[in-house]
Amino acid sequence: MRFATIRVSFDHWVNLAILFVLVARRFYLEHRAAHRMRFMWVSHSVHHSSEKMLATTSFRLVWTPIVSVLFLFCLPLVWIGFDPIWVYGTVTVNTTFQFLVHTELVPHVRWLEWFVNTPSAHRVHHASNPEYTDKNYGGVFLVWDHLFGIYQAERPDVAIRYGLLHERSSLYNPFVIAYGGLWELAKSMFRPGTARERLARLFGSP
């Protein structure tokens, strides 16, 4: 906390509510970046590797968080004065909520999706269909997806196809699932090319 500009007190519930919204916003930024930059996607793609939408899909989490620098998205919250323990706890609550949206058992409730993430909206996010790709990044809230025009409702005329656009060489070997994307990225960095091309391979779109 010695690097914080101020120290936020949690004597009032309003500060906790503000932290919760900021953590949800942090997740949105981190999540969207993980879909747009390859060096982050190779880790996050583990979560999208399942070809089924089950509650257990939510447990397919990154094994290489240091490589994907996810911690950097939490640092600003600590720098502005929120206690790291409270930040960690709020991130945990945010992640736990998302366990509930990994299911096909709950139908589409469109009015709720104006504000809160739902199983239907998250099914769209996990789809590899062109109609659904790169939509609905919100973890708890979908407000930012509406604001940036990337919200997509589940369509009755488009059956969702789960999984990756470029499949891993194994659907069942946990090490291939966890490290396959990272291995492909490492190999691509050793291919001939200019410095600009190498940077594009690292920071460009997956």
Short mmCIF file of N, CA and C in Angstrom, two decimals, residues 9-97:
data_model
loop_
_atom_site.label_atom_id
_atom_site.label_comp_id
_atom_site.label_asym_id
_atom_site.label_seq_id
_atom_site.Cartn_x
_atom_site.Cartn_y
_atom_site.Cartn_z
N SER A 9 -11.05 3.68 2.61
CA SER A 9 -11.64 3.00 3.77
C SER A 9 -12.92 2.28 3.36
N PHE A 10 -13.18 1.14 3.99
CA PHE A 10 -14.40 0.39 3.71
C PHE A 10 -15.38 0.50 4.87
N ASP A 11 -15.33 1.65 5.56
CA ASP A 11 -16.28 1.89 6.63
C ASP A 11 -17.69 2.08 6.10
N HIS A 12 -17.80 2.43 4.83
CA HIS A 12 -19.10 2.63 4.21
C HIS A 12 -19.25 1.71 3.01
N TRP A 13 -20.45 1.14 2.85
CA TRP A 13 -20.70 0.16 1.80
C TRP A 13 -20.53 0.75 0.39
N VAL A 14 -20.65 2.08 0.28
CA VAL A 14 -20.53 2.71 -1.04
C VAL A 14 -19.14 2.44 -1.65
N ASN A 15 -18.10 2.49 -0.82
CA ASN A 15 -16.76 2.24 -1.33
C ASN A 15 -16.61 0.82 -1.85
N LEU A 16 -17.26 -0.13 -1.17
CA LEU A 16 -17.21 -1.52 -1.63
C LEU A 16 -17.97 -1.66 -2.95
N ALA A 17 -19.10 -0.98 -3.07
CA ALA A 17 -19.87 -1.01 -4.32
C ALA A 17 -19.06 -0.42 -5.47
N ILE A 18 -18.34 0.67 -5.19
CA ILE A 18 -17.49 1.29 -6.22
C ILE A 18 -16.39 0.31 -6.65
N LEU A 19 -15.78 -0.36 -5.66
CA LEU A 19 -14.73 -1.33 -5.97
C LEU A 19 -15.29 -2.46 -6.83
N PHE A 20 -16.49 -2.93 -6.52
CA PHE A 20 -17.09 -4.02 -7.28
C PHE A 20 -17.28 -3.62 -8.74
N VAL A 21 -17.77 -2.40 -8.97
CA VAL A 21 -17.98 -1.92 -10.34
C VAL A 21 -16.64 -1.77 -11.05
N LEU A 22 -15.63 -1.25 -10.34
CA LEU A 22 -14.31 -1.08 -10.95
C LEU A 22 -13.67 -2.42 -11.29
N VAL A 23 -13.87 -3.42 -10.44
CA VAL A 23 -13.35 -4.75 -10.71
C VAL A 23 -14.06 -5.36 -11.92
N ALA A 24 -15.37 -5.14 -12.01
CA ALA A 24 -16.11 -5.63 -13.17
C ALA A 24 -15.63 -4.96 -14.45
N ARG A 25 -15.35 -3.67 -14.35
CA ARG A 25 -14.81 -2.93 -15.50
C ARG A 25 -13.41 -3.44 -15.85
N ARG A 26 -12.61 -3.71 -14.81
CA ARG A 26 -11.27 -4.27 -15.03
C ARG A 26 -11.36 -5.58 -15.78
N PHE A 27 -12.30 -6.43 -15.37
CA PHE A 27 -12.45 -7.72 -16.06
C PHE A 27 -12.81 -7.53 -17.51
N TYR A 28 -13.69 -6.58 -17.80
CA TYR A 28 -14.08 -6.34 -19.19
C TYR A 28 -12.86 -5.95 -20.03
N LEU A 29 -12.05 -5.04 -19.54
CA LEU A 29 -10.87 -4.59 -20.28
C LEU A 29 -9.87 -5.74 -20.47
N GLU A 30 -9.64 -6.48 -19.39
CA GLU A 30 -8.72 -7.61 -19.46
C GLU A 30 -9.23 -8.67 -20.43
N HIS A 31 -10.52 -8.96 -20.35
CA HIS A 31 -11.14 -9.99 -21.17
C HIS A 31 -11.09 -9.62 -22.65
N ARG A 32 -11.40 -8.37 -22.93
CA ARG A 32 -11.38 -7.92 -24.33
C ARG A 32 -9.95 -7.94 -24.87
N ALA A 33 -9.00 -7.51 -24.06
CA ALA A 33 -7.60 -7.54 -24.48
C ALA A 33 -7.14 -8.97 -24.75
N ALA A 34 -7.61 -9.91 -23.93
CA ALA A 34 -7.21 -11.31 -24.09
C ALA A 34 -7.72 -11.90 -25.39
N HIS A 35 -8.77 -11.32 -25.95
CA HIS A 35 -9.29 -11.79 -27.24
C HIS A 35 -8.67 -11.05 -28.41
N ARG A 36 -7.98 -9.96 -28.15
CA ARG A 36 -7.46 -9.12 -29.23
C ARG A 36 -5.95 -9.19 -29.39
N MET A 37 -5.23 -9.66 -28.36
CA MET A 37 -3.77 -9.74 -28.45
C MET A 37 -3.33 -11.18 -28.30
N ARG A 38 -2.54 -11.65 -29.24
CA ARG A 38 -2.24 -13.08 -29.31
C ARG A 38 -1.52 -13.60 -28.08
N PHE A 39 -0.58 -12.82 -27.53
CA PHE A 39 0.18 -13.33 -26.39
C PHE A 39 -0.71 -13.53 -25.17
N MET A 40 -1.84 -12.81 -25.11
CA MET A 40 -2.80 -13.04 -24.04
C MET A 40 -3.79 -14.14 -24.41
N TRP A 41 -4.13 -14.21 -25.70
CA TRP A 41 -5.10 -15.20 -26.16
C TRP A 41 -4.59 -16.63 -25.96
N VAL A 42 -3.29 -16.86 -26.13
CA VAL A 42 -2.78 -18.22 -26.00
C VAL A 42 -3.05 -18.79 -24.61
N SER A 43 -3.16 -17.92 -23.62
CA SER A 43 -3.53 -18.37 -22.28
C SER A 43 -5.04 -18.45 -22.13
N HIS A 44 -5.74 -17.40 -22.54
CA HIS A 44 -7.18 -17.36 -22.36
C HIS A 44 -7.91 -18.40 -23.21
N SER A 45 -7.31 -18.80 -24.32
CA SER A 45 -7.96 -19.77 -25.20
C SER A 45 -8.23 -21.10 -24.51
N VAL A 46 -7.50 -21.37 -23.43
CA VAL A 46 -7.75 -22.58 -22.65
C VAL A 46 -9.21 -22.61 -22.20
N HIS A 47 -9.72 -21.47 -21.79
CA HIS A 47 -11.09 -21.38 -21.31
C HIS A 47 -12.10 -21.63 -22.43
N HIS A 48 -11.72 -21.35 -23.66
CA HIS A 48 -12.62 -21.50 -24.80
C HIS A 48 -12.42 -22.82 -25.53
N SER A 49 -11.58 -23.68 -25.02
CA SER A 49 -11.25 -24.91 -25.73
C SER A 49 -12.32 -25.99 -25.62
N SER A 50 -13.20 -25.87 -24.65
CA SER A 50 -14.24 -26.88 -24.48
C SER A 50 -15.27 -26.80 -25.60
N GLU A 51 -15.70 -27.94 -26.09
CA GLU A 51 -16.71 -28.00 -27.15
C GLU A 51 -18.10 -28.19 -26.58
N LYS A 52 -18.21 -28.06 -25.25
CA LYS A 52 -19.50 -28.13 -24.59
C LYS A 52 -19.61 -26.98 -23.60
N MET A 53 -20.84 -26.57 -23.31
CA MET A 53 -21.06 -25.49 -22.35
C MET A 53 -21.64 -26.08 -21.08
N LEU A 54 -20.75 -26.32 -20.13
CA LEU A 54 -21.13 -26.92 -18.86
C LEU A 54 -20.59 -26.06 -17.72
N ALA A 55 -21.11 -26.29 -16.52
CA ALA A 55 -20.61 -25.54 -15.37
C ALA A 55 -19.12 -25.77 -15.18
N THR A 56 -18.65 -26.98 -15.50
CA THR A 56 -17.23 -27.29 -15.34
C THR A 56 -16.36 -26.52 -16.34
N THR A 57 -16.97 -25.99 -17.41
CA THR A 57 -16.20 -25.18 -18.37
C THR A 57 -15.60 -23.96 -17.68
N SER A 58 -16.29 -23.46 -16.65
CA SER A 58 -15.80 -22.28 -15.94
C SER A 58 -14.50 -22.56 -15.20
N PHE A 59 -14.19 -23.84 -14.98
CA PHE A 59 -12.95 -24.19 -14.28
C PHE A 59 -11.77 -24.32 -15.24
N ARG A 60 -12.02 -24.20 -16.53
CA ARG A 60 -10.91 -24.25 -17.49
C ARG A 60 -10.25 -22.88 -17.52
N LEU A 61 -9.38 -22.66 -16.57
CA LEU A 61 -8.74 -21.36 -16.42
C LEU A 61 -7.28 -21.43 -16.84
N VAL A 62 -6.72 -20.27 -17.06
CA VAL A 62 -5.35 -20.14 -17.55
C VAL A 62 -4.35 -20.75 -16.57
N TRP A 63 -3.38 -21.47 -17.12
CA TRP A 63 -2.26 -22.02 -16.32
C TRP A 63 -1.05 -21.09 -16.37
N THR A 64 -1.11 -20.08 -17.21
CA THR A 64 0.07 -19.21 -17.41
C THR A 64 -0.31 -17.74 -17.18
N PRO A 65 -0.83 -17.39 -16.00
CA PRO A 65 -1.26 -16.01 -15.78
C PRO A 65 -0.12 -15.00 -15.82
N ILE A 66 1.09 -15.43 -15.46
CA ILE A 66 2.23 -14.51 -15.50
C ILE A 66 2.57 -14.15 -16.94
N VAL A 67 2.51 -15.14 -17.84
CA VAL A 67 2.80 -14.90 -19.25
C VAL A 67 1.82 -13.91 -19.85
N SER A 68 0.55 -14.04 -19.45
CA SER A 68 -0.49 -13.17 -20.02
C SER A 68 -0.68 -11.87 -19.23
N VAL A 69 0.17 -11.63 -18.25
CA VAL A 69 0.24 -10.40 -17.45
C VAL A 69 -1.14 -9.92 -16.95
N LEU A 70 -1.98 -10.85 -16.53
CA LEU A 70 -3.32 -10.49 -16.06
C LEU A 70 -3.25 -9.60 -14.82
N PHE A 71 -2.22 -9.77 -14.01
CA PHE A 71 -2.10 -9.01 -12.76
C PHE A 71 -1.99 -7.51 -13.02
N LEU A 72 -1.51 -7.12 -14.19
CA LEU A 72 -1.35 -5.69 -14.48
C LEU A 72 -2.68 -4.96 -14.47
N PHE A 73 -3.76 -5.66 -14.76
CA PHE A 73 -5.07 -5.01 -14.81
C PHE A 73 -5.62 -4.73 -13.41
N CYS A 74 -5.03 -5.35 -12.40
CA CYS A 74 -5.46 -5.10 -11.02
C CYS A 74 -4.64 -3.99 -10.36
N LEU A 75 -3.44 -3.76 -10.86
CA LEU A 75 -2.54 -2.81 -10.20
C LEU A 75 -3.13 -1.40 -10.08
N PRO A 76 -3.81 -0.86 -11.09
CA PRO A 76 -4.37 0.49 -10.93
C PRO A 76 -5.32 0.62 -9.75
N LEU A 77 -6.06 -0.45 -9.44
CA LEU A 77 -6.98 -0.40 -8.30
C LEU A 77 -6.22 -0.28 -6.99
N VAL A 78 -5.07 -0.93 -6.91
CA VAL A 78 -4.24 -0.83 -5.71
C VAL A 78 -3.57 0.53 -5.64
N TRP A 79 -3.12 1.04 -6.79
CA TRP A 79 -2.44 2.34 -6.82
C TRP A 79 -3.36 3.48 -6.41
N ILE A 80 -4.66 3.36 -6.70
CA ILE A 80 -5.57 4.45 -6.31
C ILE A 80 -6.05 4.31 -4.87
N GLY A 81 -5.62 3.23 -4.17
CA GLY A 81 -5.87 3.18 -2.74
C GLY A 81 -6.69 2.03 -2.21
N PHE A 82 -7.12 1.09 -3.07
CA PHE A 82 -7.88 -0.06 -2.57
C PHE A 82 -6.93 -1.12 -2.04
N ASP A 83 -7.26 -1.64 -0.87
CA ASP A 83 -6.44 -2.66 -0.23
C ASP A 83 -6.36 -3.90 -1.13
N PRO A 84 -5.16 -4.44 -1.37
CA PRO A 84 -5.01 -5.62 -2.24
C PRO A 84 -5.88 -6.81 -1.81
N ILE A 85 -6.07 -6.97 -0.50
CA ILE A 85 -6.91 -8.08 -0.02
C ILE A 85 -8.35 -7.90 -0.48
N TRP A 86 -8.85 -6.66 -0.41
CA TRP A 86 -10.21 -6.39 -0.86
C TRP A 86 -10.31 -6.53 -2.38
N VAL A 87 -9.29 -6.11 -3.08
CA VAL A 87 -9.28 -6.27 -4.54
C VAL A 87 -9.34 -7.75 -4.90
N TYR A 88 -8.49 -8.54 -4.25
CA TYR A 88 -8.46 -9.97 -4.52
C TYR A 88 -9.81 -10.61 -4.19
N GLY A 89 -10.39 -10.23 -3.05
CA GLY A 89 -11.69 -10.78 -2.66
C GLY A 89 -12.78 -10.43 -3.64
N THR A 90 -12.77 -9.19 -4.14
CA THR A 90 -13.79 -8.75 -5.08
C THR A 90 -13.61 -9.43 -6.44
N VAL A 91 -12.36 -9.62 -6.86
CA VAL A 91 -12.08 -10.37 -8.09
C VAL A 91 -12.61 -11.80 -7.95
N THR A 92 -12.44 -12.38 -6.78
CA THR A 92 -12.93 -13.74 -6.53
C THR A 92 -14.45 -13.81 -6.64
N VAL A 93 -15.14 -12.82 -6.08
CA VAL A 93 -16.61 -12.76 -6.18
C VAL A 93 -17.03 -12.62 -7.64
N ASN A 94 -16.33 -11.76 -8.37
CA ASN A 94 -16.62 -11.56 -9.79
C ASN A 94 -16.46 -12.87 -10.57
N THR A 95 -15.39 -13.60 -10.29
CA THR A 95 -15.13 -14.86 -10.98
C THR A 95 -16.13 -15.93 -10.57
N THR A 96 -16.51 -15.96 -9.29
CA THR A 96 -17.46 -16.94 -8.80
C THR A 96 -18.83 -16.75 -9.46
N PHE A 97 -19.24 -15.50 -9.66
CA PHE A 97 -20.51 -15.24 -10.33
C PHE A 97 -20.53 -15.88 -11.71
#
